[in-house]
Each structure stands twice: as structure tokens, then as C-alpha cells.
Coordinates of C-alpha atoms in Angstrom, one line a residue:
X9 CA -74.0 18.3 2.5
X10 CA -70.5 17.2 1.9
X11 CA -68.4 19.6 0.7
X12 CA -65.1 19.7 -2.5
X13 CA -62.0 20.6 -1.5
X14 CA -62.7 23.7 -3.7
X15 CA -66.1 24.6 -1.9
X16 CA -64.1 24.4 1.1
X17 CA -61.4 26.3 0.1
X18 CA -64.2 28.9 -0.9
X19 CA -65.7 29.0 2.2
X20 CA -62.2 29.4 3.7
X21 CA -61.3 32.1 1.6
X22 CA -64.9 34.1 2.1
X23 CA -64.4 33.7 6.4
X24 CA -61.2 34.9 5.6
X25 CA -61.9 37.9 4.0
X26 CA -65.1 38.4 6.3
X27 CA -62.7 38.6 9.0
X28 CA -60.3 40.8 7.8
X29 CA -62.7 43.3 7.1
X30 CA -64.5 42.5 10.5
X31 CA -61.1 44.2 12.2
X32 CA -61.8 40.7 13.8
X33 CA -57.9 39.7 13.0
X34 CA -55.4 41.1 11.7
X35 CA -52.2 39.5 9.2
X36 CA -48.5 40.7 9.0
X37 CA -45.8 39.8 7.4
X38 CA -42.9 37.5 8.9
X39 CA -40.5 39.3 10.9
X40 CA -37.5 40.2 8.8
X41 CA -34.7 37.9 8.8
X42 CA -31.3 39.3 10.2
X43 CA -28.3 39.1 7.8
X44 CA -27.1 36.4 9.6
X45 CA -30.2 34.2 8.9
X46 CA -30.4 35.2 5.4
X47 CA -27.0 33.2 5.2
X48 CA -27.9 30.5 7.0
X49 CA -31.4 29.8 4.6
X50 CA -29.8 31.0 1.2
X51 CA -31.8 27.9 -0.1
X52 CA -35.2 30.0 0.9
X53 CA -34.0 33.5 -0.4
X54 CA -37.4 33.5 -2.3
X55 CA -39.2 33.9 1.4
X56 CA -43.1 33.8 -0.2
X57 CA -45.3 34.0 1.9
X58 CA -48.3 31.4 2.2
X59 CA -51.0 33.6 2.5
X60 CA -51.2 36.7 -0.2
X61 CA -51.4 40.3 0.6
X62 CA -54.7 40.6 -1.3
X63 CA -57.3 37.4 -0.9
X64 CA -58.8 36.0 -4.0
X65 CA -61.9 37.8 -4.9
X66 CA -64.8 35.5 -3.9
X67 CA -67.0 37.1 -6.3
X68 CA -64.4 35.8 -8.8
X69 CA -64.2 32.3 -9.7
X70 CA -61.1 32.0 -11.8
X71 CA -59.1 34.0 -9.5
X72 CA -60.5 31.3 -6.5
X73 CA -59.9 28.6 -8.8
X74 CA -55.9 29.9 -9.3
X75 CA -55.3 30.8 -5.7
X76 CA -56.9 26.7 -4.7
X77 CA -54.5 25.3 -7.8
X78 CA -51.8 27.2 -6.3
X79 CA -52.3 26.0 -2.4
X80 CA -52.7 22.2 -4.0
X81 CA -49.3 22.7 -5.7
X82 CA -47.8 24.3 -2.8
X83 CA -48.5 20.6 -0.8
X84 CA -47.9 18.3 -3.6
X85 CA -51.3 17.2 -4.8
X86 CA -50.3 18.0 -8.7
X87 CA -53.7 16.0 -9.9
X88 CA -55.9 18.4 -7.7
X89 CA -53.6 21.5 -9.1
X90 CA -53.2 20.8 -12.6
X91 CA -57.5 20.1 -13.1
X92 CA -57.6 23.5 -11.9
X93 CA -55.3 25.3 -13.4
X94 CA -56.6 23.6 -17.0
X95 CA -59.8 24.5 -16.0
X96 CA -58.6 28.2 -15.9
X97 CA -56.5 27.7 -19.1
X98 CA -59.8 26.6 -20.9
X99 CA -61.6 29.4 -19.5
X100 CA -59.4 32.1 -19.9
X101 CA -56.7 30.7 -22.7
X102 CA -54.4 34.0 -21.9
X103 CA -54.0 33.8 -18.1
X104 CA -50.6 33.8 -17.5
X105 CA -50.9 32.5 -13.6
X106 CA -52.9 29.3 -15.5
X107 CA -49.9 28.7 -18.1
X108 CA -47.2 29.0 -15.7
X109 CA -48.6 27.2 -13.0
X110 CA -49.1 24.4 -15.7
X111 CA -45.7 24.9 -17.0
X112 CA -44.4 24.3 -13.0
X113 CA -46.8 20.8 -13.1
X114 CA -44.8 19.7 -16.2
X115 CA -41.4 20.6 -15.1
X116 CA -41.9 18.8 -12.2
X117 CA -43.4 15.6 -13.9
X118 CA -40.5 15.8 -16.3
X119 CA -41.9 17.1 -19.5
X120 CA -39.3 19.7 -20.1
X121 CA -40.7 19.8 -24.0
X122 CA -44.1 20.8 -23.1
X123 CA -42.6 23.2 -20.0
X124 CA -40.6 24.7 -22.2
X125 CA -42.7 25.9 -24.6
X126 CA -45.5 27.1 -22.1
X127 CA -43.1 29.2 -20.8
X128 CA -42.0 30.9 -23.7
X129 CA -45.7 31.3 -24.7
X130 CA -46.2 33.1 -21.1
X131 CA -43.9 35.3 -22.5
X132 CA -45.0 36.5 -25.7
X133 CA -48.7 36.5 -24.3
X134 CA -46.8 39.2 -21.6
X135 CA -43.7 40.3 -22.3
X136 CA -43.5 42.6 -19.2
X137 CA -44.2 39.6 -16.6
X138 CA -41.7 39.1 -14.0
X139 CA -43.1 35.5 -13.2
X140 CA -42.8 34.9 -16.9
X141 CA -39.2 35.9 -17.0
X142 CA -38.1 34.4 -14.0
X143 CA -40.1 31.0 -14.6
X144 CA -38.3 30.7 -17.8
X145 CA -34.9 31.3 -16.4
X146 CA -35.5 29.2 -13.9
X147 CA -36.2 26.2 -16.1
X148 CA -33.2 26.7 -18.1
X149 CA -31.2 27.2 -14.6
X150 CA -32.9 23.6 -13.9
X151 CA -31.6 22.1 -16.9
X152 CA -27.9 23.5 -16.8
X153 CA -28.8 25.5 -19.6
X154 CA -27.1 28.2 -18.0
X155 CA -26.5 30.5 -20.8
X156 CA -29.6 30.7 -22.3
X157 CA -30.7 31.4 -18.3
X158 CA -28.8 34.7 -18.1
X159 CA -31.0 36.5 -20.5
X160 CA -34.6 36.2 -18.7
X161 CA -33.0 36.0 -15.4
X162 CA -31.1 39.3 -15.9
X163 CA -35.1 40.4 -17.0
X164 CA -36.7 39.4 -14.2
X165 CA -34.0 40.9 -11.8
X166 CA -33.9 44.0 -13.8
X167 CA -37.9 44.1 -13.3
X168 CA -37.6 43.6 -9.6
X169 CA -34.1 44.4 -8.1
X170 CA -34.8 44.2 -4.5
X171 CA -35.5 40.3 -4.5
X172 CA -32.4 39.1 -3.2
X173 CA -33.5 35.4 -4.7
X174 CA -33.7 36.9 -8.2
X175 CA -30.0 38.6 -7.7
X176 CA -29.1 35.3 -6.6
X177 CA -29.8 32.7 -9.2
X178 CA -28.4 35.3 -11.6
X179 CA -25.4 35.3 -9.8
X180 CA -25.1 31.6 -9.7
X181 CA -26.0 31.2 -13.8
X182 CA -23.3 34.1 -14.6
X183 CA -21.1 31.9 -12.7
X184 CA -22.0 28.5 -14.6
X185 CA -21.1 30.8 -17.7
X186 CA -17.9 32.4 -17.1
X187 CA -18.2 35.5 -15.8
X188 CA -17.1 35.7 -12.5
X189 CA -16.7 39.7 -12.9
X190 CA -20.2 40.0 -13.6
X191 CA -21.5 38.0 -10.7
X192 CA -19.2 38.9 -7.7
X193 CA -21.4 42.1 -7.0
X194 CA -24.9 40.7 -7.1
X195 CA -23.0 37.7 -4.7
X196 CA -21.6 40.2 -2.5
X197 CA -24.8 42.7 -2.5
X198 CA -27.0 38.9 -1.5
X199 CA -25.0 37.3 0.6
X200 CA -22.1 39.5 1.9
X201 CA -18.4 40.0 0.5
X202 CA -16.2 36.5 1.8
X203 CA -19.5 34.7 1.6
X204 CA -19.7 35.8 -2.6
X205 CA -15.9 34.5 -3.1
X206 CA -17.0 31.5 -1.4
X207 CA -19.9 30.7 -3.4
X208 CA -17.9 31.6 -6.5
X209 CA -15.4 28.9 -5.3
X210 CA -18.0 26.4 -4.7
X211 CA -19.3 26.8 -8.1
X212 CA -15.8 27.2 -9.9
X213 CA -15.0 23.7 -8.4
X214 CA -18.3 21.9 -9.4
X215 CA -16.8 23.0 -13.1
X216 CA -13.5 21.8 -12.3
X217 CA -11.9 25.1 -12.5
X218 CA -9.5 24.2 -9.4
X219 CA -7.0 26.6 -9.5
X220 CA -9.4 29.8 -9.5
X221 CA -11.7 28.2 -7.1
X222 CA -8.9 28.1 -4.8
X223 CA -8.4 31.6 -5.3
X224 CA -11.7 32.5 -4.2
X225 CA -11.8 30.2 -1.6
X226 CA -8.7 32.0 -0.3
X227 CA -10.0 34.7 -0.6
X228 CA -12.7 34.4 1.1
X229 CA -10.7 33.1 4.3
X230 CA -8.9 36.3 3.9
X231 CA -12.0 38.5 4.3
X232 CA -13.4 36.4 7.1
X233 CA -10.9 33.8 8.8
X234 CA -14.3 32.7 10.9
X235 CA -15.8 31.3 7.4
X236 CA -15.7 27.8 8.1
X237 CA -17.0 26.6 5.1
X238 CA -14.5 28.4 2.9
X239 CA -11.6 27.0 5.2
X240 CA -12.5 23.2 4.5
X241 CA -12.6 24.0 1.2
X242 CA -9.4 25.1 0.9
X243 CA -8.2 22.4 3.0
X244 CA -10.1 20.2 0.8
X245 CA -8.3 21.8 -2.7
X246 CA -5.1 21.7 -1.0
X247 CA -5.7 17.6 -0.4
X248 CA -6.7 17.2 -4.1
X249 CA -3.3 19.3 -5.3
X250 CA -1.1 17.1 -3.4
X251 CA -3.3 13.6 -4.1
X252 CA -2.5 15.1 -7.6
X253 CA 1.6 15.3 -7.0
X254 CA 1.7 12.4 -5.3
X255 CA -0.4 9.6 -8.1
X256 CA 1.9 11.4 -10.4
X257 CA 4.9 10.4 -8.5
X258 CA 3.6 7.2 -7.6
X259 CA 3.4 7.9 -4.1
X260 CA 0.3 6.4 -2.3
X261 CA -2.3 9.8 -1.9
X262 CA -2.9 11.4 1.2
X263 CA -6.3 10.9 2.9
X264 CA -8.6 13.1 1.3
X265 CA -10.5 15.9 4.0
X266 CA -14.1 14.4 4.7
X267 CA -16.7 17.1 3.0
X268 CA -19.2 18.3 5.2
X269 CA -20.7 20.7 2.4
X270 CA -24.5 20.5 1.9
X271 CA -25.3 19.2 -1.1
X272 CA -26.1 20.9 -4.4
X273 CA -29.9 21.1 -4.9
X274 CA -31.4 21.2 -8.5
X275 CA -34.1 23.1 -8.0
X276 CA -36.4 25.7 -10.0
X277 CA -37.4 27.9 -7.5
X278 CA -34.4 27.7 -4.9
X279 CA -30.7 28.8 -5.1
X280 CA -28.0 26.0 -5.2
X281 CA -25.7 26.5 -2.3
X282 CA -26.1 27.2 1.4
X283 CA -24.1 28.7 4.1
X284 CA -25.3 26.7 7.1
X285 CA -22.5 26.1 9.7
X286 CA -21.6 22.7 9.2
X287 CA -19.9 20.3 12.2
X288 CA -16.9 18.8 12.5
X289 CA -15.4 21.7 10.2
X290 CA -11.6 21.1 9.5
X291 CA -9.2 24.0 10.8
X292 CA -7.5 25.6 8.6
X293 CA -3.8 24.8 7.7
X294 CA -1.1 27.9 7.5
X295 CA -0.6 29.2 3.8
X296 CA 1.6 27.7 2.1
X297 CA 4.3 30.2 0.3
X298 CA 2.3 29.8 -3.2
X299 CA -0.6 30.5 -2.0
X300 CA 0.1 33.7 -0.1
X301 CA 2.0 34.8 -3.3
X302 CA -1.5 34.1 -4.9
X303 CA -3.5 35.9 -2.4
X304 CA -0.9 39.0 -2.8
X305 CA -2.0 38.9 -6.2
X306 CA -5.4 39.1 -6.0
X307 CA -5.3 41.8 -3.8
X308 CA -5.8 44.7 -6.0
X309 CA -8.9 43.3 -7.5
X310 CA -10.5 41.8 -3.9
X311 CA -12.8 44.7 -4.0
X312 CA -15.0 43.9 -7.0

């Protein structure tokens, strides 16, 4: 008899949990990632893993049903996910894995209205939910709505302060809103101290604040010359300040520094910036005399 995908992924889940209690295998979690990787893969801060800790109960269908609509979400087949998540919904109208997992499907298909507001409902059905808080935070993160993102991201990370992607994407939204202050030390405690200034720089120059993303930049060449990333940057600033001086002069402007940045990826689960080493990095240029009077400055405050 030919089986569903779900009665398969049933039948999966029940050898699964036959062999685990069998001693027949056993599963561990990944290795922990070194500092160094963490830096390298801020885009996958989140690091969840594929298979849970504890297996759907078999003896439960909803729970079967979520953990299938899940795995079909988790590869992209949103028809198979969203039937059974609504099937959930219908069944059990207060689950909050069903609503949120429905509010993800919509998101993604670009019904921000209808996301929005099954977000929010997560919420109020469970006020104490992480996934609720940080699913909601997320989708305003998604839309650049960054400061109605601080409050349920600030919940979510204040529920669970030792996810280094929660600490993250508040960091990155307290940015996007202005406080810098507020969102060196969760940079600094994520990704380490130049590697914060650096992503506050990045940031600060998306907004077009030039002059105090150059700072930043700066300074995070000052905490760690080796920071290529933060280098180019500079070097890239430094271009756009004289291509500045120069159109105003009408002088032809120099050539501009190729950027070898990755990309900034809107996403609702993953941060927005990476430190991958990137090739063909530019080398850094000596300080000019403004800048080292800027970087003597800043001194007294590099610490926070």
C-alpha cells in the first residue's frame, strides 16, 4: 500500500524513537563552533538543529502533524506545510507552534497584514512565549520597522540570554534606531570587541551616517589591524570623502575602492551582516592627521 508523505514521516518518526530507546543509536549535538567560526557564519547564529532533542510523541497526532509541517517548511514545500499546520489550527485553535508556523508561511508569501496579526495573536494567546516574542520581532526587523522591533526582541532576549542570535538581531535593530550605546555590548559580548565596531560601522553607513561609521570602522582597525573587512571600509569612506571634495571642486573623482562586502540579507530568521574573510581585501592606507585626531578622541569611550 502506498504511503503519504505524513504516514511516512510517521513511520520515520516511530523507527526513530524505537531506536533510540533500543540503545540501538545514539544522537548528539553538533560539535561546538570555535569563536573563530561563530564569526565566520554570523548569518547562522541561530544554529537549530534539524532533529529535536525530544521526538514527536507518536501517540500524538497534532504534535506529528507540527513536527511534519515544520520539516516541509524547513525544505520549502509551503503547500504541504501550511495544510498541516491549518489542520492543527482547526484542531487546536490556541496552538501557538500552528499560528506561528502559519504566520512564517505568510511572511514568506508576502502577506505581511495577515502575518502581522497572527503574530500578535501568538502573543496575547501566550504572553510568556519566546518564539512569540522573537517571531514578532523578527517580522518587524524584516520590514525595517526597526523600532517597534526593539521591544519583543529585547523580550525574547531577556527570556533566553544565552542565544547569541537573539543578542544579535537586537543589537542590529538598536543600531537601525540610534542607539549605538545600547548595542555595542550585546555586539561585543556576540561577536567580539573590533568585530562590534565594525558591524556598527557597517550599519551606521547603510543609514548614511558617514562620519560615525568611520569612526567605528576606525576603531575597529585599532583594536585589530588584521580586520580586513574594517580596513576596506575605511579605505572605502576615505574614497567617498575625497570623491566628495573633489565633485565639489570640480575635480574629476578618484576611483572609488571595489567592495568586496557580502551583501546585506533581509531575512527573518538570520542576522544581516557577516564576517567571512573576503579576497582581494584592500590594504590599509596610513591615517591621515584627522583621523588619528579622531581616533584620540574616541579613546576614552573604546571600552563600552
Amino acid at each position: 500500500m502506498r504511503r503519504s508523505p505524513l504516514g511516512k514521516f510517521v513511520l520515520l518518526s516511530s523507527c526513530l524513537l524505537g531506536l533510540l530507546f533500543s540503545g540501538c543509536i545514539t544522537i548528539s549535538k553538533p560539535a561546538a563552533f570555535s569563536k573563530s567560526e561563530k564569526k565566520s557564519n554570523m548569518k547562522q547564529v541561530s544554529y537549530e538543529e534539524t532533529i529535536p532533542e525530544t521526538p514527536p510523541d507518536p501517540e500524538n497526532p497534532e504534535e506529528l502533524k507540527l513536527a511534519y509541517a515544520k520539516w516541509m517548511e524547513d525544505i520549502n514545500q509551503v503547500g504541504e506545510a501550511r495544510k498541516h499546520y491549518a489542520a492543527v489550527a482547526k484542531k487546536e485553535p490556541d496552538n501557538i507552534d500552528a499560528i506561528l508556523g502559519l504566520a512564517r508561511l505568510d511572511q514568506v508569501a508576502g502577506q505581511y497584514a495577515e502575518a502581522e496579526q497572527k503574530y500578535k495573536r501568538a502573543l496575547r494567546l501566550s504572553p510568556e512565549s519566546t518564539a512569540a516574542k522573537h517571531g514578532l520581532g523578527q517580522f518587524y526587523a524584516s520590514q525595517e520597522r526597526w523600532h517597534e522591533a526593539l521591544e519583543p526582541l529585547t523580550a525574547a532576549m531577556l527570556s533566553e540570554p544565552d542565544k547569541i542570535g537573539y543578542r544579535y538581531q537586537l543589537a542590529v535593530a538598536l543600531v537601525h534606531s540610534g542607539d549605538v550605546e545600547s548595542a555595542l555590548p550585546h555586539f561585543i559580548r556576540t561577536v567580539g570587541d573590533a568585530e562590534g565596531h565594525y558591524n556598527v560601522g557597517l550599519i551606521l553607513h547603510e543609514e548614511g551616517d558617514l562620519e560615525n561609521a568611520e569612526k567605528h570602522f576606525l576603531l575597529a582597525v585599532t583594536k585589530k589591524p588584521q580586520l580586513e573587512q574594517a580596513q576596506k571600509w575605511l579605505a572605502k569612506l576615505q574614497t567617498e570623502r575625497s570623491a566628495g571634495v573633489a565633485e565639489a571642486a570640480g575635480q574629476p573623482a578618484p576611483q572609488e575602492v571595489p567592495s568586496q562586502i557580502i551583501p546585506v540579507q533581509h531575512s527573518t530568521t538570520q542576522p544581516k551582516h557577516s564576517f567571512a574573510t573576503q579576497p582581494g581585501m584592500t590594504t590599509l592606507k596610513p591615517l591621515t592627521s584627522q583621523q588619528q585626531e579622531q581616533l584620540n578622541n574616541q579613546q576614552p569611550t573604546a571600552g563600552r
